[in-house]
mmCIF file of C-alpha atoms and ligand atoms in Angstrom:
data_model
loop_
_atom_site.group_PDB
_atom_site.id
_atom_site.type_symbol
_atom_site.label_atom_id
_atom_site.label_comp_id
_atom_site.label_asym_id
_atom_site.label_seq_id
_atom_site.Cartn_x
_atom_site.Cartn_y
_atom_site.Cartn_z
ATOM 1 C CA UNK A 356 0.000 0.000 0.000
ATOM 2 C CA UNK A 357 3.207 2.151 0.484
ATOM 3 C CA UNK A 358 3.163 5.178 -2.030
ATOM 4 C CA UNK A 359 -0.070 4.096 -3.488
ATOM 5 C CA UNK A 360 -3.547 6.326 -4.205
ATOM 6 C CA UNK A 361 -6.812 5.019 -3.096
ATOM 7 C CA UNK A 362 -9.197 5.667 -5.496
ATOM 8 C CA UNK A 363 -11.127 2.761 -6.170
ATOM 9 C CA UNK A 364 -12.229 -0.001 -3.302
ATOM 10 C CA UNK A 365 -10.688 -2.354 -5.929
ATOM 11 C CA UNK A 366 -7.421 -0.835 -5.406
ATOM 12 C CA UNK A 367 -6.843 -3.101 -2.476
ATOM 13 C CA UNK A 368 -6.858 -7.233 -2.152
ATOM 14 C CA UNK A 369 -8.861 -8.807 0.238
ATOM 15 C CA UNK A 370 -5.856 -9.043 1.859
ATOM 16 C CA UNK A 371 -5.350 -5.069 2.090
ATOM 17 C CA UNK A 372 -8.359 -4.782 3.505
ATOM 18 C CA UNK A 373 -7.956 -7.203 6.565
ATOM 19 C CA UNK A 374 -4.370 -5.298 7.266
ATOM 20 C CA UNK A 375 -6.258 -2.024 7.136
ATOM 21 C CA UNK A 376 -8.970 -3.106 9.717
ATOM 22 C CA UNK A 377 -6.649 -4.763 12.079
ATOM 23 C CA UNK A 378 -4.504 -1.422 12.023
ATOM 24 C CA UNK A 379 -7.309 0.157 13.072
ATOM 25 C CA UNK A 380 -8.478 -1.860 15.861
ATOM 26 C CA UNK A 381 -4.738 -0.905 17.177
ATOM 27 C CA UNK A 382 -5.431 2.656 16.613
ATOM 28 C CA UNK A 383 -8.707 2.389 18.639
ATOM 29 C CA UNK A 384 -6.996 1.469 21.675
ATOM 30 C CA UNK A 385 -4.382 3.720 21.077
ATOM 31 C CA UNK A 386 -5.791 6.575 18.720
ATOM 32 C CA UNK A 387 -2.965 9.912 19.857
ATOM 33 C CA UNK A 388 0.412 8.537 18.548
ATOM 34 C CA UNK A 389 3.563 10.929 16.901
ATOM 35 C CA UNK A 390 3.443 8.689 14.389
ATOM 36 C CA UNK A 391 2.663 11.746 11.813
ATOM 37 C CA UNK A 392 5.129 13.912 13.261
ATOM 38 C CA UNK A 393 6.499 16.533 9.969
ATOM 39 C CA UNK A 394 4.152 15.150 7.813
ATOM 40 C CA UNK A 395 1.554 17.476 5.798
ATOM 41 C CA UNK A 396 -1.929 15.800 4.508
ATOM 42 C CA UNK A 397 -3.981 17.878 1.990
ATOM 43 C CA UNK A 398 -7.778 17.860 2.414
ATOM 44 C CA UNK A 399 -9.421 19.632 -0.430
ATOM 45 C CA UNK A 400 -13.077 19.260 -0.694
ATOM 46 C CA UNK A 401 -14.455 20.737 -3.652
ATOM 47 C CA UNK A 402 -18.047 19.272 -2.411
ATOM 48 C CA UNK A 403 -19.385 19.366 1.464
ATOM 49 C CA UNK A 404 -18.654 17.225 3.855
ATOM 50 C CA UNK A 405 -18.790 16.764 7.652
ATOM 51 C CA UNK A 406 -17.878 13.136 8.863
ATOM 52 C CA UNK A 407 -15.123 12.104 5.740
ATOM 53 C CA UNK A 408 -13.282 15.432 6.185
ATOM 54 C CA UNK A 409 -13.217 15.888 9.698
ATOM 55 C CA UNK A 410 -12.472 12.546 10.216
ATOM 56 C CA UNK A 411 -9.372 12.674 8.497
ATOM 57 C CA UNK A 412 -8.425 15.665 10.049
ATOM 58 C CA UNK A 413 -8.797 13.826 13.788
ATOM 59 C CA UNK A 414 -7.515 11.059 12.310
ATOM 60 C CA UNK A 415 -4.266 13.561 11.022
ATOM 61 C CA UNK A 416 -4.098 15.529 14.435
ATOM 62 C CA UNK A 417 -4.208 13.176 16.436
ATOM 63 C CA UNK A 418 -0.846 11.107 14.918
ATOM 64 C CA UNK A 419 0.520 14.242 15.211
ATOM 65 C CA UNK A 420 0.505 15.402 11.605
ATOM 66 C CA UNK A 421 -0.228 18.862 10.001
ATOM 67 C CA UNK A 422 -3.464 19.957 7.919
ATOM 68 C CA UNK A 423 -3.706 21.844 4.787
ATOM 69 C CA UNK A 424 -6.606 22.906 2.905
ATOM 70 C CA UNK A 425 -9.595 24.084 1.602
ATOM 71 C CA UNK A 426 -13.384 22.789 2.308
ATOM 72 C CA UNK A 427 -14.958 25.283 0.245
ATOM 73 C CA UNK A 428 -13.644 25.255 -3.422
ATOM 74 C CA UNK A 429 -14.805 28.599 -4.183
ATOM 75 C CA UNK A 430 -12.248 29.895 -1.750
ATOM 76 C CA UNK A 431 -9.462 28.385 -4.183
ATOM 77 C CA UNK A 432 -8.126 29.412 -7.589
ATOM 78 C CA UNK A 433 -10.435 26.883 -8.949
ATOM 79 C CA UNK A 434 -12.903 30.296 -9.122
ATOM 80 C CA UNK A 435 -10.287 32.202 -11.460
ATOM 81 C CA UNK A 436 -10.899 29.057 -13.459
ATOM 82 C CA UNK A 437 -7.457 26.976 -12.747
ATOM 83 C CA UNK A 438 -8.058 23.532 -13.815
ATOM 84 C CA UNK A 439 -8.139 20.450 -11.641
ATOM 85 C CA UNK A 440 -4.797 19.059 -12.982
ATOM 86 C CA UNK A 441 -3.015 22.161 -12.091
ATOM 87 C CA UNK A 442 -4.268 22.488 -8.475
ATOM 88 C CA UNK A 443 -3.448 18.962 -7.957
ATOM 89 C CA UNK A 444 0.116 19.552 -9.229
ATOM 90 C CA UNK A 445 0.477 22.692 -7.121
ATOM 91 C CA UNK A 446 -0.651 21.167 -4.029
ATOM 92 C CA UNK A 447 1.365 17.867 -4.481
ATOM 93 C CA UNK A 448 4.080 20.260 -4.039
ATOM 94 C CA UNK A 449 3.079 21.556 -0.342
ATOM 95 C CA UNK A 450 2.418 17.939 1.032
ATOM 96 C CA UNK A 451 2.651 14.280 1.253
ATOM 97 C CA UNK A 452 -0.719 13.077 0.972
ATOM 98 C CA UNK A 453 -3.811 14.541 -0.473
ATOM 99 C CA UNK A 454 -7.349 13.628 0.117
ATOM 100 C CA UNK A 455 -9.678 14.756 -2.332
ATOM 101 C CA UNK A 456 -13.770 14.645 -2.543
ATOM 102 C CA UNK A 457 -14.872 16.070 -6.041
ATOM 103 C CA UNK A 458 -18.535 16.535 -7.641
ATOM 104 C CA UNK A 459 -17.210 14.568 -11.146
ATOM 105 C CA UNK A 460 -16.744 11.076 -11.816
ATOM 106 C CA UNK A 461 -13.140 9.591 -12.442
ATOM 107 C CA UNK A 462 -11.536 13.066 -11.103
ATOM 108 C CA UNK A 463 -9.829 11.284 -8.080
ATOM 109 C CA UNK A 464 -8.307 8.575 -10.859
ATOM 110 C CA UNK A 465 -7.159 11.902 -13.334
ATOM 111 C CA UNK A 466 -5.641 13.418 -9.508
ATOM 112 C CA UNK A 467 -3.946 10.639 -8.569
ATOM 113 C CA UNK A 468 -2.611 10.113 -12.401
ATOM 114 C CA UNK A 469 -0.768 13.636 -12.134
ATOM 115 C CA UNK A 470 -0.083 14.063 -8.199
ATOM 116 C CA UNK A 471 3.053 13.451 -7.323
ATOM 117 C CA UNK A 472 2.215 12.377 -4.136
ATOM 118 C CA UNK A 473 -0.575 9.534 -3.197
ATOM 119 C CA UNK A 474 -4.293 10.708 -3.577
ATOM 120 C CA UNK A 475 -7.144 8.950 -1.377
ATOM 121 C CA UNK A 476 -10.254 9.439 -3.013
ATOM 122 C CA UNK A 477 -12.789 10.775 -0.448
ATOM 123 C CA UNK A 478 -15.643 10.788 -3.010
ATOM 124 C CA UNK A 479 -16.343 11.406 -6.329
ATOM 125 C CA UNK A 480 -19.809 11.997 -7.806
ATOM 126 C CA UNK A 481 -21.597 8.803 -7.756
ATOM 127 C CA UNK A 482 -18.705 6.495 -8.500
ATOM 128 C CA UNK A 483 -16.717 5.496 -5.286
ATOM 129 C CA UNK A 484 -16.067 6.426 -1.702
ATOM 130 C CA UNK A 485 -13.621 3.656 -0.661
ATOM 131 C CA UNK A 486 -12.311 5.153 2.944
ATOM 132 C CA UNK A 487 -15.961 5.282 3.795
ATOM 133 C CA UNK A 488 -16.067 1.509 3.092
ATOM 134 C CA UNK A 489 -13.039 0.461 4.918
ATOM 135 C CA UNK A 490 -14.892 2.257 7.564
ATOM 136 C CA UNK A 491 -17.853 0.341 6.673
ATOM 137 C CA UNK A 492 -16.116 -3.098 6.472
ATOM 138 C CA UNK A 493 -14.904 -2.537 10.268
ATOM 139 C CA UNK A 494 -17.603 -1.352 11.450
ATOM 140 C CA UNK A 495 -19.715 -4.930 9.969
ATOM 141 C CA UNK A 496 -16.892 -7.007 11.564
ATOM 142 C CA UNK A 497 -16.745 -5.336 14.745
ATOM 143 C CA UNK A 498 -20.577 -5.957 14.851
ATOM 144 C CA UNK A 499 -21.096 -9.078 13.229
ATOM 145 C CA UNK A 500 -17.491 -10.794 14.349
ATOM 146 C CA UNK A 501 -17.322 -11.826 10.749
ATOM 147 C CA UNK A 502 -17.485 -10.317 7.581
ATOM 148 C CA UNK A 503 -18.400 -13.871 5.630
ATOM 149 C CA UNK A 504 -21.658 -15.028 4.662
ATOM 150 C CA UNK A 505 -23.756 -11.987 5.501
ATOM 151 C CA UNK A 506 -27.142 -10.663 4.204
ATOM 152 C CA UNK A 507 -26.607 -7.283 3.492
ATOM 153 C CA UNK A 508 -29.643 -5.036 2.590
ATOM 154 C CA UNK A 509 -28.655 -1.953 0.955
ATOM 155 C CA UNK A 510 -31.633 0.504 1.091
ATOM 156 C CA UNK A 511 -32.578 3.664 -0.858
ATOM 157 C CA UNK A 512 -30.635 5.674 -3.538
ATOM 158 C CA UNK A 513 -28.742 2.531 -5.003
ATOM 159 C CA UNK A 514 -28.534 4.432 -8.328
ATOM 160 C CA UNK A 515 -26.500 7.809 -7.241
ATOM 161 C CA UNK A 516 -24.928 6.250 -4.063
ATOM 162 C CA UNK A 517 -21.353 5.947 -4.109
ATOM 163 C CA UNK A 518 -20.951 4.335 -0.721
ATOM 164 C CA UNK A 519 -23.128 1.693 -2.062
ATOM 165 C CA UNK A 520 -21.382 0.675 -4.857
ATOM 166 C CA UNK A 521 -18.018 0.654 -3.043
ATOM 167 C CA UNK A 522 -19.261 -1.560 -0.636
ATOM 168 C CA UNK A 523 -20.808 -3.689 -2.910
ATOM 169 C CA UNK A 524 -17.631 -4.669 -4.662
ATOM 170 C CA UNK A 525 -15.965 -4.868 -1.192
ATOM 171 C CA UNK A 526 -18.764 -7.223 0.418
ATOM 172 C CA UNK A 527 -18.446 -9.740 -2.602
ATOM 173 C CA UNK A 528 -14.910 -10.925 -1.705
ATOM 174 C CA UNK A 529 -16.644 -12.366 1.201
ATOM 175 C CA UNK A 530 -19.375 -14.217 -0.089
ATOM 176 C CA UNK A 531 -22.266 -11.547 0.645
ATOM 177 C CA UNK A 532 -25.976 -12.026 0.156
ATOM 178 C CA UNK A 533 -27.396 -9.257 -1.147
ATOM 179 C CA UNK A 534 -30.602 -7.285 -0.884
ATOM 180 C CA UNK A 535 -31.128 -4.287 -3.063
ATOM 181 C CA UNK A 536 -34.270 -2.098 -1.463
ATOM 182 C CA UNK A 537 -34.680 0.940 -3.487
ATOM 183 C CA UNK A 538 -38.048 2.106 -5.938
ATOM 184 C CA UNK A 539 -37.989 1.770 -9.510
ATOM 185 C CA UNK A 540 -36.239 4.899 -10.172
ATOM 186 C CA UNK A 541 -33.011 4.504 -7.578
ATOM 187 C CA UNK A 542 -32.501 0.748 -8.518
ATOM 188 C CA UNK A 543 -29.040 -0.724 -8.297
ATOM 189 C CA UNK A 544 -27.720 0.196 -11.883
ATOM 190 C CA UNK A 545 -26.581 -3.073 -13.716
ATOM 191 C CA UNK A 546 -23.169 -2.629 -13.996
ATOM 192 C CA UNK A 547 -22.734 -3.401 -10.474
ATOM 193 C CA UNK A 548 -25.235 -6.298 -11.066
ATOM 194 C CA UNK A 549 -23.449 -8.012 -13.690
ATOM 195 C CA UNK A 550 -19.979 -7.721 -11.579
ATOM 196 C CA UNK A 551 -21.932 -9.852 -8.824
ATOM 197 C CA UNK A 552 -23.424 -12.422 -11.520
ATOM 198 C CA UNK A 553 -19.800 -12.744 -13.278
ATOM 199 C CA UNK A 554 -18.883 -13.083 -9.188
ATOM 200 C CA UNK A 555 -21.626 -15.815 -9.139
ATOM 201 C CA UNK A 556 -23.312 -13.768 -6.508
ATOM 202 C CA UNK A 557 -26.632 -14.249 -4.943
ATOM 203 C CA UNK A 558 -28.641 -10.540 -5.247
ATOM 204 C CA UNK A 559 -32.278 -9.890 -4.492
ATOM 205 C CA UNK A 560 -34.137 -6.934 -5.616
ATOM 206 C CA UNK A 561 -37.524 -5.640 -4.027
ATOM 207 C CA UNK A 562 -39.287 -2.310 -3.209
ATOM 208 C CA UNK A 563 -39.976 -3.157 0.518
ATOM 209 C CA UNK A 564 -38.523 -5.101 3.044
ATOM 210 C CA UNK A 565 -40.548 -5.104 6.376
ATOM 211 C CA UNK A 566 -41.856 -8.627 5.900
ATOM 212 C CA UNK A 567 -38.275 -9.897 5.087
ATOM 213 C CA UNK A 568 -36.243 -8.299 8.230
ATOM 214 C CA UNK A 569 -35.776 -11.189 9.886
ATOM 215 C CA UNK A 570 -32.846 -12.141 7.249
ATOM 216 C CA UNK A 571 -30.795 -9.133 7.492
ATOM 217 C CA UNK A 572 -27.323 -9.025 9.581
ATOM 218 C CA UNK A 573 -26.855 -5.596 8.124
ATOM 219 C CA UNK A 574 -29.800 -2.826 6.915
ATOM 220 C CA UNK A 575 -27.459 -0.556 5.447
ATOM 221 C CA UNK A 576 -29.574 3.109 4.732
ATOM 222 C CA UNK A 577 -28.986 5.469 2.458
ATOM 223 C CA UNK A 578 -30.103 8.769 1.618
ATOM 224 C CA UNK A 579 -31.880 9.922 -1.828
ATOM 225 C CA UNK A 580 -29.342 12.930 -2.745
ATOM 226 C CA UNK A 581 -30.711 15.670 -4.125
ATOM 227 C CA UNK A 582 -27.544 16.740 -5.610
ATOM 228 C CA UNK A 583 -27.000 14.010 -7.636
ATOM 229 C CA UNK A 584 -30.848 14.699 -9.294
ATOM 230 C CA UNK A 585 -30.948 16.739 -12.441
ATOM 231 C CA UNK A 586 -34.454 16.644 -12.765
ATOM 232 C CA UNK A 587 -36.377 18.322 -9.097
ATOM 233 C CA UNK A 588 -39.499 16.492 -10.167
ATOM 234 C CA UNK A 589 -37.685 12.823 -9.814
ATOM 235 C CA UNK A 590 -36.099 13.870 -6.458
ATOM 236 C CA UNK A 591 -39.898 14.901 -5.096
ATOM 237 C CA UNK A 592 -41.387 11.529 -6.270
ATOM 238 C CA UNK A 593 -38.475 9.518 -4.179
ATOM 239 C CA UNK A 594 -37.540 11.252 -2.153
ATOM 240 C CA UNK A 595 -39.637 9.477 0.777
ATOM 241 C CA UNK A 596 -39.307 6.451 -0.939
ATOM 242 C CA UNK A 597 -38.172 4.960 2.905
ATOM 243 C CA UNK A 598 -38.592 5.737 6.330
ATOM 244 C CA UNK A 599 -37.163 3.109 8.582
ATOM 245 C CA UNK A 600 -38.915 3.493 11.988
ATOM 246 C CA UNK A 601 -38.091 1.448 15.490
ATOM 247 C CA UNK A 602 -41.299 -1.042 14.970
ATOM 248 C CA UNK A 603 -39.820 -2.364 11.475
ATOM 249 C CA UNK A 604 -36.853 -3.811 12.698
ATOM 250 C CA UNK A 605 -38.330 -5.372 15.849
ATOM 251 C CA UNK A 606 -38.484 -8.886 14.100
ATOM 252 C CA UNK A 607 -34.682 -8.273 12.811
ATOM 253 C CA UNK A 608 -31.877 -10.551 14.459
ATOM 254 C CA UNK A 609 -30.845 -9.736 17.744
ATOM 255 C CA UNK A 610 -27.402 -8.701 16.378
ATOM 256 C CA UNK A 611 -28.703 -7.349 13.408
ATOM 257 C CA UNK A 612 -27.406 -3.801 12.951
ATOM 258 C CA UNK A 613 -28.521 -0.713 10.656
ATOM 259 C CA UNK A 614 -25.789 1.355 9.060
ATOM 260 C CA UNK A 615 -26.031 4.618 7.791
ATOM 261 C CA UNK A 616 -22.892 6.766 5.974
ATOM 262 C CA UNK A 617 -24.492 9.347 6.919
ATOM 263 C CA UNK A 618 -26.022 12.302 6.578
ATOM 264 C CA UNK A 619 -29.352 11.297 6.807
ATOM 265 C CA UNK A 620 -32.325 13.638 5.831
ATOM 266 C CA UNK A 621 -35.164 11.467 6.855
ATOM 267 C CA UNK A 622 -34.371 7.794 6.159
ATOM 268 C CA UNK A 623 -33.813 6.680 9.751
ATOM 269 C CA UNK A 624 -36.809 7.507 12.389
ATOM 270 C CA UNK A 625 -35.170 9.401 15.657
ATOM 271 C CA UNK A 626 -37.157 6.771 17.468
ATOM 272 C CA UNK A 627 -34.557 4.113 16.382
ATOM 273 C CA UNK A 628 -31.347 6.414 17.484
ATOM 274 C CA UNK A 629 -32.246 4.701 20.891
ATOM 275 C CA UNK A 630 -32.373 0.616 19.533
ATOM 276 C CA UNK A 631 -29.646 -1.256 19.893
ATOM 277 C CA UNK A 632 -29.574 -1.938 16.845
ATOM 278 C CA UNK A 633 -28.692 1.564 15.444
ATOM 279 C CA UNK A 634 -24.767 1.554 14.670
ATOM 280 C CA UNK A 635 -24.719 4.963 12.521
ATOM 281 C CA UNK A 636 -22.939 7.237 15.226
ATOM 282 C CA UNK A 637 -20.507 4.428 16.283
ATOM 283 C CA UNK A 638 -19.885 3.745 12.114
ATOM 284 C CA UNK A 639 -18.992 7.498 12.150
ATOM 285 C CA UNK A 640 -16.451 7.144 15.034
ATOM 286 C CA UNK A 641 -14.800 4.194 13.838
ATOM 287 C CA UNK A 642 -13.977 6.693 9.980
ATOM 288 C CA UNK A 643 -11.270 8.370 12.479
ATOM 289 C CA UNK A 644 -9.439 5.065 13.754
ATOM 290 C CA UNK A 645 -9.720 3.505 9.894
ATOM 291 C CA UNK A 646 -8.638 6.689 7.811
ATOM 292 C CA UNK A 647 -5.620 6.562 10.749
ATOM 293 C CA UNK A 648 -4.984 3.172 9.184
ATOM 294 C CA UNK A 649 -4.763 4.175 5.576
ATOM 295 C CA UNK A 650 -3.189 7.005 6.069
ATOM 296 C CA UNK A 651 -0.333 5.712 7.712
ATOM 297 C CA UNK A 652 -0.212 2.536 5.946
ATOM 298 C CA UNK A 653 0.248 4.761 2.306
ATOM 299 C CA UNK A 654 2.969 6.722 3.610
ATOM 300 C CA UNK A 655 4.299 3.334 4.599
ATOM 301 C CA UNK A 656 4.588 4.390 9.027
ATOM 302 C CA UNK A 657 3.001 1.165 9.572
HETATM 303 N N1 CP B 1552 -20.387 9.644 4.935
HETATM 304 C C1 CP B 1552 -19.985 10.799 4.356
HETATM 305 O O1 CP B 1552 -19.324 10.795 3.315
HETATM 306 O O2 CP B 1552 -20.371 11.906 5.035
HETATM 307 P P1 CP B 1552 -19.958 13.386 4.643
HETATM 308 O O3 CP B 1552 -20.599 13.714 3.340
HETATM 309 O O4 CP B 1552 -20.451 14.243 5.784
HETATM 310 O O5 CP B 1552 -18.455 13.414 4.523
#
């Protein structure tokens, strides 16, 4: 992993992955090391974000390492109409690392082809959002004690959502079930469909999934982004489409959990913040101790 961009979840083995999570069950017991001491990480954040940005940033100061930045694009040259490719290049100069979140498709693989330092994509458009499923994979196993043989339900936008379709290709080194919950107009796109049939992967698609709790070790919610919507009218018929309350997952598995990458509009009740079963706060703690673990696993500290 030494030296190498994360842009894609399929950037990493199986193997990668299992090294990353252990690391970060280390830094979980131990999260304030100097193990960053005189290095400089880039965040630049052409889109919003609360949880992926400042949980690098934690994740940074509290090994000890130094922040640069913008998380507000039209505070950077970007406005005067400097091109992506040149900012990169500039900024590769003033750092080792840079993590990037970016409204296009494929611009964290064109960063990371002229950086000259490592790129970790933290987002773009609806393609990929791998940190957030390393964070996602550790937060399963730490739940589930397993990451085999789960059924996953993946519910809402499974057309736009990028944390969706990076888990997805994560989950099916590990011999997932899955269950794709989403109306007509959010379905799963087939691309990511076809990569589980040429897998040989089991996938079930429906429009509820009350009746069928019972078979979930993981309800993982999404929410329908409005950002992602070119057309207002689509986002008002959908944008509803789910609203998991406390009394549908009373028939779940008593370890069952529900996952959320968060944020959520009004996907997830406030009546189930209190179940046991909610894990979406927790998830959102554990992005510090796993973006500690790729971070310094790419500049090759651990
Ligand atoms: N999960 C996630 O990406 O959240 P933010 O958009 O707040 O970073």
């Amino acid at each position: 992993m030494k030296n190498r961009s994360l842009v894609s979840i399929n950037d990493y083995s199986q193997e990668e992955y299992l090294r990353i999570l252990d690391l970060a069950a280390e830094f979980e017991k131990q999260p304030v090391q100097d193990l960053l001491n005189g290095y400089v990480v880039a965040t630049l954040f052409f889109e919003p974000s609360t949880r992926t940005r400042l949980s690098f940033e934690s994740a940074i100061n509290r090994l000890s390492g130094r922040v640069i930045g913008f998380s507000d694009s039209n505070t950077s040259s970007a406005t005067k109409g400097e091109t992506l490719r040149d900012t990169i290049k500039t900024v590769s100069n003033y750092c080792d690392l840079i993590v990037m979140r970016h409204p296009l498709e494929g611009s964290a693989r064109f960063a990371s082809e002229v950086s000259g330092v490592p790129v970790i994509n933290a987002g773009d458009g609806a393609n990929q959002h791998p940190s957030q499923t390393l964070l996602d994979l550790y937060s399963i196993r730490k739940t589930q004690g397993t990451l085999e043989n789960l059924n996953i339900f993946l519910v809402g936008d499974l057309k736009y959502g990028r944390t969706v379709h990076s888990l997805l290709m994560a989950m099916s080194k590990f011999n997932t079930t899955f269950y794709f919950i989403s109306p007509d107009e959010l379905k799963m796109p087939n691309e990511y469909k076809l990569y589980l049939d040429n897998l040989g992967l089991n996938y079930y698609e429906f429009k509820e999934f009350t009746d069928i709790i019972d078979q979930a070790d993981v309800v993982y919610m999404t929410r329908v982004q409005k950002e992602r919507f070119s057309d207002p009218i689509e986002y008002e018929k959908t944008k509803n489409a789910y609203v998991l309350r406390n009394s549908m997952i009373e028939n779940a598995k008593p370890g069952m959990k529900v996952l959320h990458p968060l944020p959520r509009v009004n996907e997830i009740h406030l009546d189930v913040d209190n179940s046991e079963k909610a894990y979406y706060f927790e998830q959102a703690r554990n992005g510090v101790y796993t973006r500690q673990a790729i971070i310094s696993s790419i500049l090759g500290l651990k």
